[in-house]
């Protein structure tokens, strides 16, 4: 893929419950879909446990390398919610209860219910902007190029909707799918490789899936230039007839 | 979590189709569940694109740090399947068509159908052991502490079944779930934090989920010592009554 889009992203999912298998992550796919829609190139994903040193190291590695870093998980009121403190440490800034975040919590909780645990959800690193949470009020935040969001999928989605209009994007990626059906991958792989080499301005992938009737294959051509994608697609379509097993 | 299990693992998922959102990963959850069942501590997951330098860097970072590294994706016959070559480069060893792997492919394909593309699936790094693929024959392989598996979930699962009996494990983790129901997290978070501090030999997590009736919370106590888990569970159960909103 010879495209060199300027706007890139990484995702960092934080939580022991994902690594134990107890909770199956849904946020990676949701964020990936949104980034594809707006033309931001997702380059890397990491999942790390609720361990501060791991979170700090991953945040610093990923924010240095990509345009945007999106995190999910670890911003609730319990002792294992350490994302905000970890991000503050990664940036080397202080963290304290933020009056704006506290006011948001008061939209949902009575003042006498704002105990120490709930106020943890108002702890925001110095210099961060808040990300509104229309579902349960406790906000996420943005600091530098890092967007810190909740782990509960419905809340993460709502925060993502808040963020989306603010993101810079590339030209959207055009994606064309060519159904190869039951043609075995090994029958078209050689020809497809030659097409990929001749059309270096797009990326071409081959994706098998197993069905009750056996393998079915899809070829996907992706790129930002409509003419280049159309030319590669035409080449793939010309390749397939006659390759059935 | 003060446990220091010796046997740890990481997962590396390889593939543009996951990062674009086109394919939603299922392998992470499958491998995570298996590792939890046998008591291996999954510590990190990464997803990288079909780019050799990225795969090499991730393989070398993760294999150095954890007991086991499991990879999925990128071992098919098409030009974008570059995992085997990348792993060989990560280990600094040669790679060529392996006679054992070629023999496996011949169980499925006629000799005249073993074209150059299909023979890519028999390219195995020098010194690797093969992982049988009962579904479609093209094998995975193990080199050092790295297990290289297919991306198609049914094949990955079959390879995982092959590997499982060969893995060293810790004592299995005991996981106990206490339903907090509609008790708000902010009501029990303070007490739960105190329990977590007093029971440092287990890990305690709080996991909210959104339902049509509002948030429901679960508290999970995990550890390798049955008595320690039972003691922490009892403390959590004693905490909850009386905390309803």
Coordinates of C-alpha atoms in Angstrom, one line a residue:
Chain A
X1 CA 0.0 0.0 0.0
X2 CA 1.9 3.0 -1.2
X3 CA -0.6 5.6 0.1
X4 CA 0.8 7.7 2.8
X5 CA -2.1 9.3 4.5
X6 CA -1.2 11.8 7.1
X7 CA -3.9 11.3 9.6
X8 CA -3.4 8.1 11.6
X9 CA -4.8 6.6 14.8
X10 CA -4.3 3.9 17.4
X11 CA -6.7 2.4 19.9
X12 CA -5.8 1.4 23.5
X13 CA -8.3 -0.8 25.3
X14 CA -7.7 -0.9 29.1
X15 CA -9.0 -3.6 31.3
X16 CA -8.3 -7.0 33.0
X17 CA -11.8 -8.1 32.0
X18 CA -11.0 -8.1 28.3
X19 CA -7.7 -10.0 28.8
X20 CA -9.4 -12.6 31.0
X21 CA -11.9 -13.2 28.2
X22 CA -14.8 -12.5 30.6
X23 CA -15.8 -9.5 28.6
X24 CA -15.6 -9.6 24.8
X25 CA -14.5 -6.3 23.4
X26 CA -16.8 -4.5 21.1
X27 CA -15.2 -1.0 21.1
X28 CA -12.3 -1.8 18.7
X29 CA -14.7 -2.6 15.9
X30 CA -16.9 0.4 16.6
X31 CA -14.0 2.8 16.6
X32 CA -12.4 1.1 13.6
X33 CA -15.7 1.5 11.6
X34 CA -16.0 5.2 12.4
X35 CA -12.3 5.9 11.5
X36 CA -12.8 4.1 8.2
X37 CA -15.9 6.1 7.5
X38 CA -14.1 9.4 8.0
X39 CA -10.9 8.3 6.3
X40 CA -8.5 8.1 9.3
X41 CA -6.0 5.3 9.0
X42 CA -6.2 3.0 12.1
X43 CA -2.6 1.6 12.4
X44 CA -2.4 -0.2 15.7
X45 CA -4.5 -1.5 18.6
X46 CA -3.3 -2.6 22.0
X47 CA -5.1 -4.1 25.0
X48 CA -3.4 -3.8 28.4
X49 CA -4.4 -4.6 32.0
X50 CA -5.4 -2.3 34.8
X51 CA -1.8 -1.7 35.7
X52 CA -0.6 1.9 35.8
X53 CA 2.9 1.3 34.4
X54 CA 1.5 -0.6 31.5
X55 CA -1.1 2.1 30.7
X56 CA 1.5 4.9 30.9
X57 CA 3.9 3.0 28.6
X58 CA 1.3 2.2 26.0
X59 CA -0.1 5.8 26.0
X60 CA 3.3 7.3 25.5
X61 CA 4.3 4.8 22.8
X62 CA 1.1 5.3 20.8
X63 CA 0.5 9.0 21.2
X64 CA 4.0 9.7 20.0
X65 CA 3.6 7.6 16.9
X66 CA 0.1 8.4 15.6
X67 CA -2.1 11.5 14.9
X68 CA -4.8 10.3 17.4
X69 CA -5.0 7.8 20.2
X70 CA -8.4 6.7 21.5
X71 CA -8.6 4.8 24.8
X72 CA -11.6 2.9 26.2
X73 CA -12.1 1.6 29.8
X74 CA -11.0 2.4 33.3
X75 CA -12.8 5.8 34.0
X76 CA -15.4 4.6 36.5
X77 CA -15.6 5.2 40.3
X78 CA -14.0 2.0 41.6
X79 CA -10.4 1.3 42.7
X80 CA -9.5 -0.5 39.5
X81 CA -10.4 2.6 37.4
X82 CA -7.0 4.1 37.0
X83 CA -7.0 5.4 33.4
X84 CA -7.3 9.1 34.2
X85 CA -4.4 9.0 36.8
X86 CA -2.3 7.0 34.4
X87 CA -2.9 9.4 31.5
X88 CA -1.9 12.3 33.7
X89 CA 1.3 10.5 34.6
X90 CA 2.0 9.8 30.9
X91 CA 1.7 13.5 30.2
X92 CA 3.6 14.6 33.3
X93 CA 0.7 16.8 34.5
X94 CA -1.3 17.0 37.7
X95 CA -4.8 15.7 38.2
X96 CA -7.6 16.8 40.5
X97 CA -11.3 17.1 40.7
X98 CA -12.4 19.3 37.8
X99 CA -15.2 21.8 38.6
X100 CA -16.7 21.3 35.1
X101 CA -16.7 17.6 35.5
X102 CA -18.2 17.9 39.0
X103 CA -21.0 20.0 37.6
X104 CA -21.7 17.3 35.1
X105 CA -22.0 14.7 37.8
X106 CA -24.4 16.9 39.7
X107 CA -26.8 16.6 36.7
X108 CA -27.2 13.0 37.7
X109 CA -26.4 12.8 41.4
X110 CA -27.6 14.7 44.4
X111 CA -24.8 16.7 46.1
X112 CA -25.0 14.4 49.2
X113 CA -24.4 11.4 46.9
X114 CA -21.2 12.8 45.5
X115 CA -18.9 10.7 47.7
X116 CA -15.2 10.3 47.3
X117 CA -15.7 7.3 44.9
X118 CA -18.0 9.2 42.6
X119 CA -15.7 12.2 42.6
X120 CA -13.0 10.0 41.2
X121 CA -15.0 10.3 37.9
X122 CA -14.5 14.0 38.0
X123 CA -10.7 13.7 38.3
X124 CA -9.3 15.2 35.1
X125 CA -5.7 15.8 34.1
X126 CA -4.7 19.4 34.1
X127 CA -5.2 21.1 30.7
X128 CA -7.7 18.5 29.4
X129 CA -10.9 19.2 27.6
X130 CA -14.0 17.3 28.6
X131 CA -15.9 14.9 26.4
X132 CA -19.6 15.0 27.2
X133 CA -21.3 11.8 28.3
X134 CA -25.0 12.1 27.4
X135 CA -25.7 8.6 28.9
X136 CA -24.5 8.7 32.5
X137 CA -22.9 12.2 32.7
X138 CA -19.4 11.2 34.0
X139 CA -17.2 12.7 31.2
X140 CA -14.3 11.5 29.2
X141 CA -11.6 13.9 28.2
X142 CA -9.1 14.9 25.6
X143 CA -5.5 15.8 26.4
X144 CA -3.2 16.5 23.5
X145 CA -3.9 13.9 20.9
X146 CA -5.3 11.4 23.4
X147 CA -9.1 10.8 23.7
X148 CA -10.1 9.0 26.9
X149 CA -13.5 7.3 26.8
X150 CA -15.5 4.9 28.8
X151 CA -15.5 1.1 28.4
X152 CA -19.2 0.5 28.5
X153 CA -20.0 0.2 24.7
X154 CA -23.1 2.4 24.8
X155 CA -21.2 5.2 26.6
X156 CA -18.1 4.8 24.4
X157 CA -20.3 5.2 21.3
X158 CA -22.0 8.3 22.6
X159 CA -18.6 9.9 23.4
X160 CA -17.3 8.9 19.9
X161 CA -20.3 10.7 18.4
X162 CA -19.2 13.8 20.4
X163 CA -15.6 13.6 19.1
X164 CA -16.2 12.7 15.5
X165 CA -17.0 16.2 14.1
X166 CA -13.8 17.5 15.7
X167 CA -11.4 15.1 14.0
X168 CA -9.3 15.9 11.0
X169 CA -9.5 13.3 8.3
X170 CA -7.9 12.2 5.1
X171 CA -10.0 11.7 1.9
X172 CA -12.2 8.8 2.8
X173 CA -11.0 5.4 1.7
X174 CA -13.0 3.8 -1.1
X175 CA -13.5 0.1 -0.5
X176 CA -14.7 -2.3 -3.3
X177 CA -15.5 -5.9 -2.6
X178 CA -15.3 -8.5 -5.3
X179 CA -17.0 -11.8 -4.5
X180 CA -14.8 -14.7 -5.5
X181 CA -17.3 -17.2 -4.1
X182 CA -16.0 -20.7 -4.1
X183 CA -13.0 -20.1 -6.3
X184 CA -10.1 -21.4 -4.1
X185 CA -7.6 -18.7 -2.9
X186 CA -4.8 -20.8 -4.3
X187 CA -6.2 -20.5 -7.8
X188 CA -6.2 -16.7 -7.9
X189 CA -3.4 -15.9 -5.5
X190 CA -0.7 -15.8 -8.2
X191 CA -2.7 -13.5 -10.5
X192 CA -3.8 -11.4 -7.6
X193 CA -0.3 -10.8 -6.4
X194 CA 0.6 -9.6 -9.9
X195 CA -2.3 -7.2 -9.9
X196 CA -1.4 -5.9 -6.5
X197 CA 2.2 -5.3 -7.7
X198 CA 0.9 -3.4 -10.8
X199 CA -1.6 -1.3 -8.8
X200 CA 0.6 -0.1 -5.9
X201 CA -1.6 2.9 -5.3
X202 CA -4.3 0.7 -3.8
X203 CA -4.3 -2.1 -1.2
X204 CA -5.7 -5.5 -2.2
X205 CA -6.6 -8.1 0.4
X206 CA -8.1 -11.6 0.1
X207 CA -10.4 -12.8 2.9
X208 CA -11.5 -16.4 3.2
X209 CA -14.4 -17.4 5.5
X210 CA -15.7 -20.8 6.3
X211 CA -19.3 -21.6 5.5
X212 CA -21.3 -24.8 5.8
X213 CA -20.7 -25.2 2.1
X214 CA -16.9 -24.7 2.4
X215 CA -14.6 -21.8 2.0
X216 CA -15.9 -18.6 0.4
X217 CA -13.5 -15.8 -0.6
X218 CA -13.8 -12.1 -0.9
X219 CA -11.3 -9.8 -2.5
X220 CA -11.2 -6.2 -1.2
X221 CA -9.6 -3.3 -3.1
X222 CA -9.1 -0.1 -1.0
X223 CA -7.7 3.2 -1.8
X224 CA -8.3 7.0 -1.8
X225 CA -8.2 7.5 -5.5
X226 CA -11.5 6.5 -7.2
X227 CA -9.9 5.9 -10.6
X228 CA -7.1 3.8 -9.1
X229 CA -9.6 1.7 -7.2
X230 CA -11.8 1.2 -10.3
X231 CA -8.8 0.2 -12.4
X232 CA -7.7 -2.4 -9.8
X233 CA -11.2 -3.7 -9.4
X234 CA -11.5 -4.2 -13.2
X235 CA -8.3 -6.1 -13.2
X236 CA -9.5 -8.4 -10.4
X237 CA -12.8 -9.0 -12.1
X238 CA -11.0 -9.9 -15.4
X239 CA -8.8 -12.4 -13.5
X240 CA -11.5 -14.5 -11.8
X241 CA -13.5 -16.1 -14.7
X242 CA -12.0 -19.5 -15.6
X243 CA -10.3 -20.0 -12.2
X244 CA -13.0 -22.2 -10.6
X245 CA -11.7 -25.5 -9.3
Chain B
X1 CA -3.0 -7.9 42.2
X2 CA 0.0 -9.3 44.1
X3 CA 0.0 -12.6 42.4
X4 CA 3.1 -13.1 40.3
X5 CA 2.3 -16.0 38.0
X6 CA 5.3 -17.2 36.1
X7 CA 3.4 -18.2 32.9
X8 CA 2.3 -15.2 30.8
X9 CA 1.1 -14.7 27.3
X10 CA 0.5 -12.1 24.6
X11 CA -1.6 -12.2 21.4
X12 CA -0.7 -10.5 18.1
X13 CA -3.5 -10.2 15.6
X14 CA -2.2 -9.5 12.1
X15 CA -4.4 -8.0 9.4
X16 CA -5.6 -4.8 7.6
X17 CA -9.1 -6.2 7.6
X18 CA -9.3 -6.0 11.4
X19 CA -8.0 -2.5 11.5
X20 CA -10.4 -1.3 8.8
X21 CA -13.3 -2.6 10.8
X22 CA -14.3 -4.8 7.8
X23 CA -13.7 -8.0 9.8
X24 CA -14.6 -8.0 13.6
X25 CA -12.0 -10.1 15.5
X26 CA -13.2 -13.2 17.3
X27 CA -9.8 -14.8 17.9
X28 CA -8.8 -12.6 20.8
X29 CA -11.7 -13.7 22.9
X30 CA -11.3 -17.3 22.0
X31 CA -7.6 -17.4 22.9
X32 CA -8.3 -15.3 26.1
X33 CA -10.9 -17.8 27.3
X34 CA -8.6 -20.8 26.7
X35 CA -5.7 -19.1 28.5
X36 CA -7.9 -18.4 31.5
X37 CA -9.2 -22.0 31.5
X38 CA -5.6 -23.3 31.8
X39 CA -4.4 -20.6 34.1
X40 CA -2.0 -18.7 31.8
X41 CA -2.0 -15.0 32.4
X42 CA -2.8 -13.0 29.2
X43 CA -1.0 -9.7 29.7
X44 CA -1.1 -7.9 26.4
X45 CA -2.8 -7.9 22.9
X46 CA -1.7 -6.0 19.8
X47 CA -3.3 -5.7 16.4
X48 CA -1.0 -4.6 13.5
X49 CA -1.4 -4.3 9.8
X50 CA 0.0 -6.5 7.0
X51 CA 3.3 -4.6 7.0
X52 CA 6.4 -6.6 7.6
X53 CA 8.3 -4.0 9.7
X54 CA 5.3 -3.7 12.0
X55 CA 4.9 -7.5 12.4
X56 CA 8.6 -8.0 13.1
X57 CA 8.7 -5.3 15.7
X58 CA 5.6 -6.5 17.5
X59 CA 6.8 -10.2 17.4
X60 CA 10.2 -9.3 18.9
X61 CA 8.7 -6.9 21.6
X62 CA 6.1 -9.5 22.7
X63 CA 8.2 -12.7 22.5
X64 CA 10.9 -11.2 24.7
X65 CA 8.5 -10.1 27.3
X66 CA 6.0 -13.0 27.8
X67 CA 6.2 -16.8 28.2
X68 CA 4.1 -17.3 25.1
X69 CA 3.1 -15.3 22.0
X70 CA 0.1 -16.4 19.9
X71 CA -0.4 -14.9 16.5
X72 CA -3.4 -15.1 14.2
X73 CA -3.7 -14.1 10.6
X74 CA -1.6 -13.8 7.5
X75 CA -0.6 -17.4 6.7
X76 CA -2.7 -17.9 3.5
X77 CA -1.6 -18.2 -0.1
X78 CA -2.1 -14.5 -1.2
X79 CA 0.4 -11.7 -1.6
X80 CA -0.9 -10.0 1.6
X81 CA -0.1 -13.1 3.7
X82 CA 3.4 -12.2 5.0
X83 CA 3.3 -13.5 8.6
X84 CA 5.6 -16.5 8.1
X85 CA 8.3 -14.4 6.3
X86 CA 8.0 -11.7 9.0
X87 CA 8.4 -14.2 11.8
X88 CA 11.5 -15.7 10.2
X89 CA 12.9 -12.2 9.9
X90 CA 12.1 -11.5 13.6
X91 CA 14.0 -14.6 14.6
X92 CA 16.8 -14.0 12.1
X93 CA 16.4 -17.4 10.5
X94 CA 15.8 -18.6 6.9
X95 CA 12.5 -19.7 5.4
X96 CA 11.7 -22.1 2.6
X97 CA 9.1 -24.6 1.5
X98 CA 9.1 -27.3 4.3
X99 CA 8.7 -30.9 3.0
X100 CA 6.5 -31.8 6.0
X101 CA 4.2 -28.9 5.3
X102 CA 4.2 -29.7 1.6
X103 CA 3.1 -33.2 2.4
X104 CA 0.2 -31.8 4.5
X105 CA -1.0 -29.7 1.5
X106 CA -0.9 -32.8 -0.7
X107 CA -3.5 -34.3 1.6
X108 CA -5.9 -31.7 0.2
X109 CA -4.6 -30.7 -3.1
X110 CA -3.5 -32.6 -6.2
X111 CA 0.2 -32.3 -7.0
X112 CA -0.6 -30.4 -10.2
X113 CA -2.6 -27.9 -8.1
X114 CA 0.3 -27.1 -5.8
X115 CA 1.2 -23.9 -7.6
X116 CA 3.6 -21.2 -6.3
X117 CA 0.8 -19.5 -4.4
X118 CA -0.3 -22.6 -2.6
X119 CA 3.3 -23.5 -1.8
X120 CA 3.6 -20.2 0.1
X121 CA 1.5 -21.9 2.7
X122 CA 4.3 -24.5 3.1
X123 CA 6.9 -21.8 3.7
X124 CA 8.0 -22.4 7.3
X125 CA 10.9 -20.7 9.2
X126 CA 14.0 -22.9 9.8
X127 CA 13.7 -24.8 13.0
X128 CA 10.0 -24.4 13.5
X129 CA 7.6 -27.2 14.5
X130 CA 4.4 -27.5 12.6
X131 CA 0.9 -27.1 14.1
X132 CA -1.6 -29.4 12.4
X133 CA -4.6 -27.9 10.6
X134 CA -7.4 -30.5 10.6
X135 CA -9.7 -28.1 8.7
X136 CA -7.8 -27.1 5.6
X137 CA -4.4 -28.8 6.1
X138 CA -2.1 -25.7 5.6
X139 CA -0.3 -25.8 8.9
X140 CA 0.6 -23.2 11.5
X141 CA 3.9 -23.4 13.2
X142 CA 5.8 -22.8 16.5
X143 CA 9.2 -21.3 16.6
X144 CA 10.7 -20.6 20.0
X145 CA 7.8 -19.3 22.2
X146 CA 5.8 -18.0 19.2
X147 CA 2.7 -19.9 18.0
X148 CA 1.7 -18.8 14.5
X149 CA -2.0 -19.6 13.6
X150 CA -4.5 -18.9 10.9
X151 CA -6.9 -16.0 11.0
X152 CA -10.1 -17.8 10.0
X153 CA -11.7 -18.4 13.4
X154 CA -12.6 -22.1 12.8
X155 CA -9.0 -22.9 11.8
X156 CA -7.5 -20.9 14.6
X157 CA -9.7 -22.8 17.0
X158 CA -8.6 -26.1 15.6
X159 CA -4.9 -25.1 15.9
X160 CA -5.5 -23.9 19.4
X161 CA -6.9 -27.3 20.3
X162 CA -3.7 -28.8 19.0
X163 CA -1.5 -26.5 21.0
X164 CA -3.4 -26.5 24.3
X165 CA -2.1 -29.8 25.7
X166 CA 1.5 -28.7 25.1
X167 CA 1.3 -25.5 27.2
X168 CA 2.7 -25.0 30.6
X169 CA 0.2 -23.4 33.0
X170 CA 0.0 -21.9 36.4
X171 CA -2.6 -23.0 38.9
X172 CA -5.9 -22.1 37.3
X173 CA -7.5 -18.8 38.2
X174 CA -10.6 -19.1 40.3
X175 CA -13.1 -16.4 39.4
X176 CA -16.2 -15.6 41.5
X177 CA -18.9 -13.2 40.3
X178 CA -21.1 -11.4 42.8
X179 CA -24.1 -9.7 41.3
X180 CA -24.5 -6.2 42.6
X181 CA -27.6 -5.7 40.4
X182 CA -28.9 -2.2 40.4
X183 CA -26.8 -1.0 43.3
X184 CA -24.9 2.0 41.8
X185 CA -21.1 1.6 41.5
X186 CA -20.6 4.9 43.3
X187 CA -22.4 3.4 46.4
X188 CA -20.1 0.5 46.8
X189 CA -16.9 1.8 45.2
X190 CA -15.4 3.2 48.5
X191 CA -16.0 0.0 50.4
X192 CA -14.9 -2.2 47.5
X193 CA -11.6 -0.2 47.4
X194 CA -11.0 -0.9 51.0
X195 CA -11.7 -4.6 50.5
X196 CA -9.3 -4.7 47.5
X197 CA -6.6 -3.1 49.6
X198 CA -7.2 -5.6 52.5
X199 CA -7.2 -8.6 50.1
X200 CA -4.1 -7.9 48.0
X201 CA -3.7 -11.6 47.1
X202 CA -6.8 -11.5 44.8
X203 CA -7.8 -9.0 42.1
X204 CA -11.2 -7.4 42.4
X205 CA -13.0 -5.7 39.5
X206 CA -16.3 -3.9 39.1
X207 CA -18.0 -4.2 35.7
X208 CA -21.1 -2.1 34.8
X209 CA -23.2 -2.9 31.9
X210 CA -26.2 -1.0 30.4
X211 CA -29.5 -2.8 30.2
X212 CA -32.9 -1.5 29.2
X213 CA -33.7 -1.1 32.9
X214 CA -30.5 0.9 33.6
X215 CA -27.0 0.0 34.8
X216 CA -26.4 -3.4 36.3
X217 CA -23.1 -4.1 38.1
X218 CA -21.1 -7.2 38.6
X219 CA -18.1 -7.6 41.0
X220 CA -15.6 -10.2 40.1
X221 CA -13.0 -11.6 42.5
X222 CA -10.1 -13.5 40.8
X223 CA -7.2 -15.4 42.3
X224 CA -5.3 -18.6 42.4
X225 CA -5.8 -19.4 46.1
X226 CA -9.2 -20.7 46.9
X227 CA -9.3 -19.6 50.5
X228 CA -8.2 -16.1 49.6
X229 CA -10.9 -15.8 46.9
X230 CA -13.5 -17.1 49.3
X231 CA -12.5 -14.6 52.0
X232 CA -12.7 -11.7 49.6
X233 CA -16.0 -12.9 48.2
X234 CA -17.4 -13.0 51.7
X235 CA -16.2 -9.5 52.4
X236 CA -17.9 -8.2 49.2
X237 CA -21.1 -10.0 50.0
X238 CA -21.1 -8.4 53.4
X239 CA -20.6 -5.0 51.9
X240 CA -23.5 -4.9 49.5
X241 CA -26.7 -5.1 51.6
X242 CA -27.9 -1.7 52.5
X243 CA -26.2 0.1 49.7
X244 CA -29.1 0.3 47.3
X245 CA -29.9 3.8 46.1

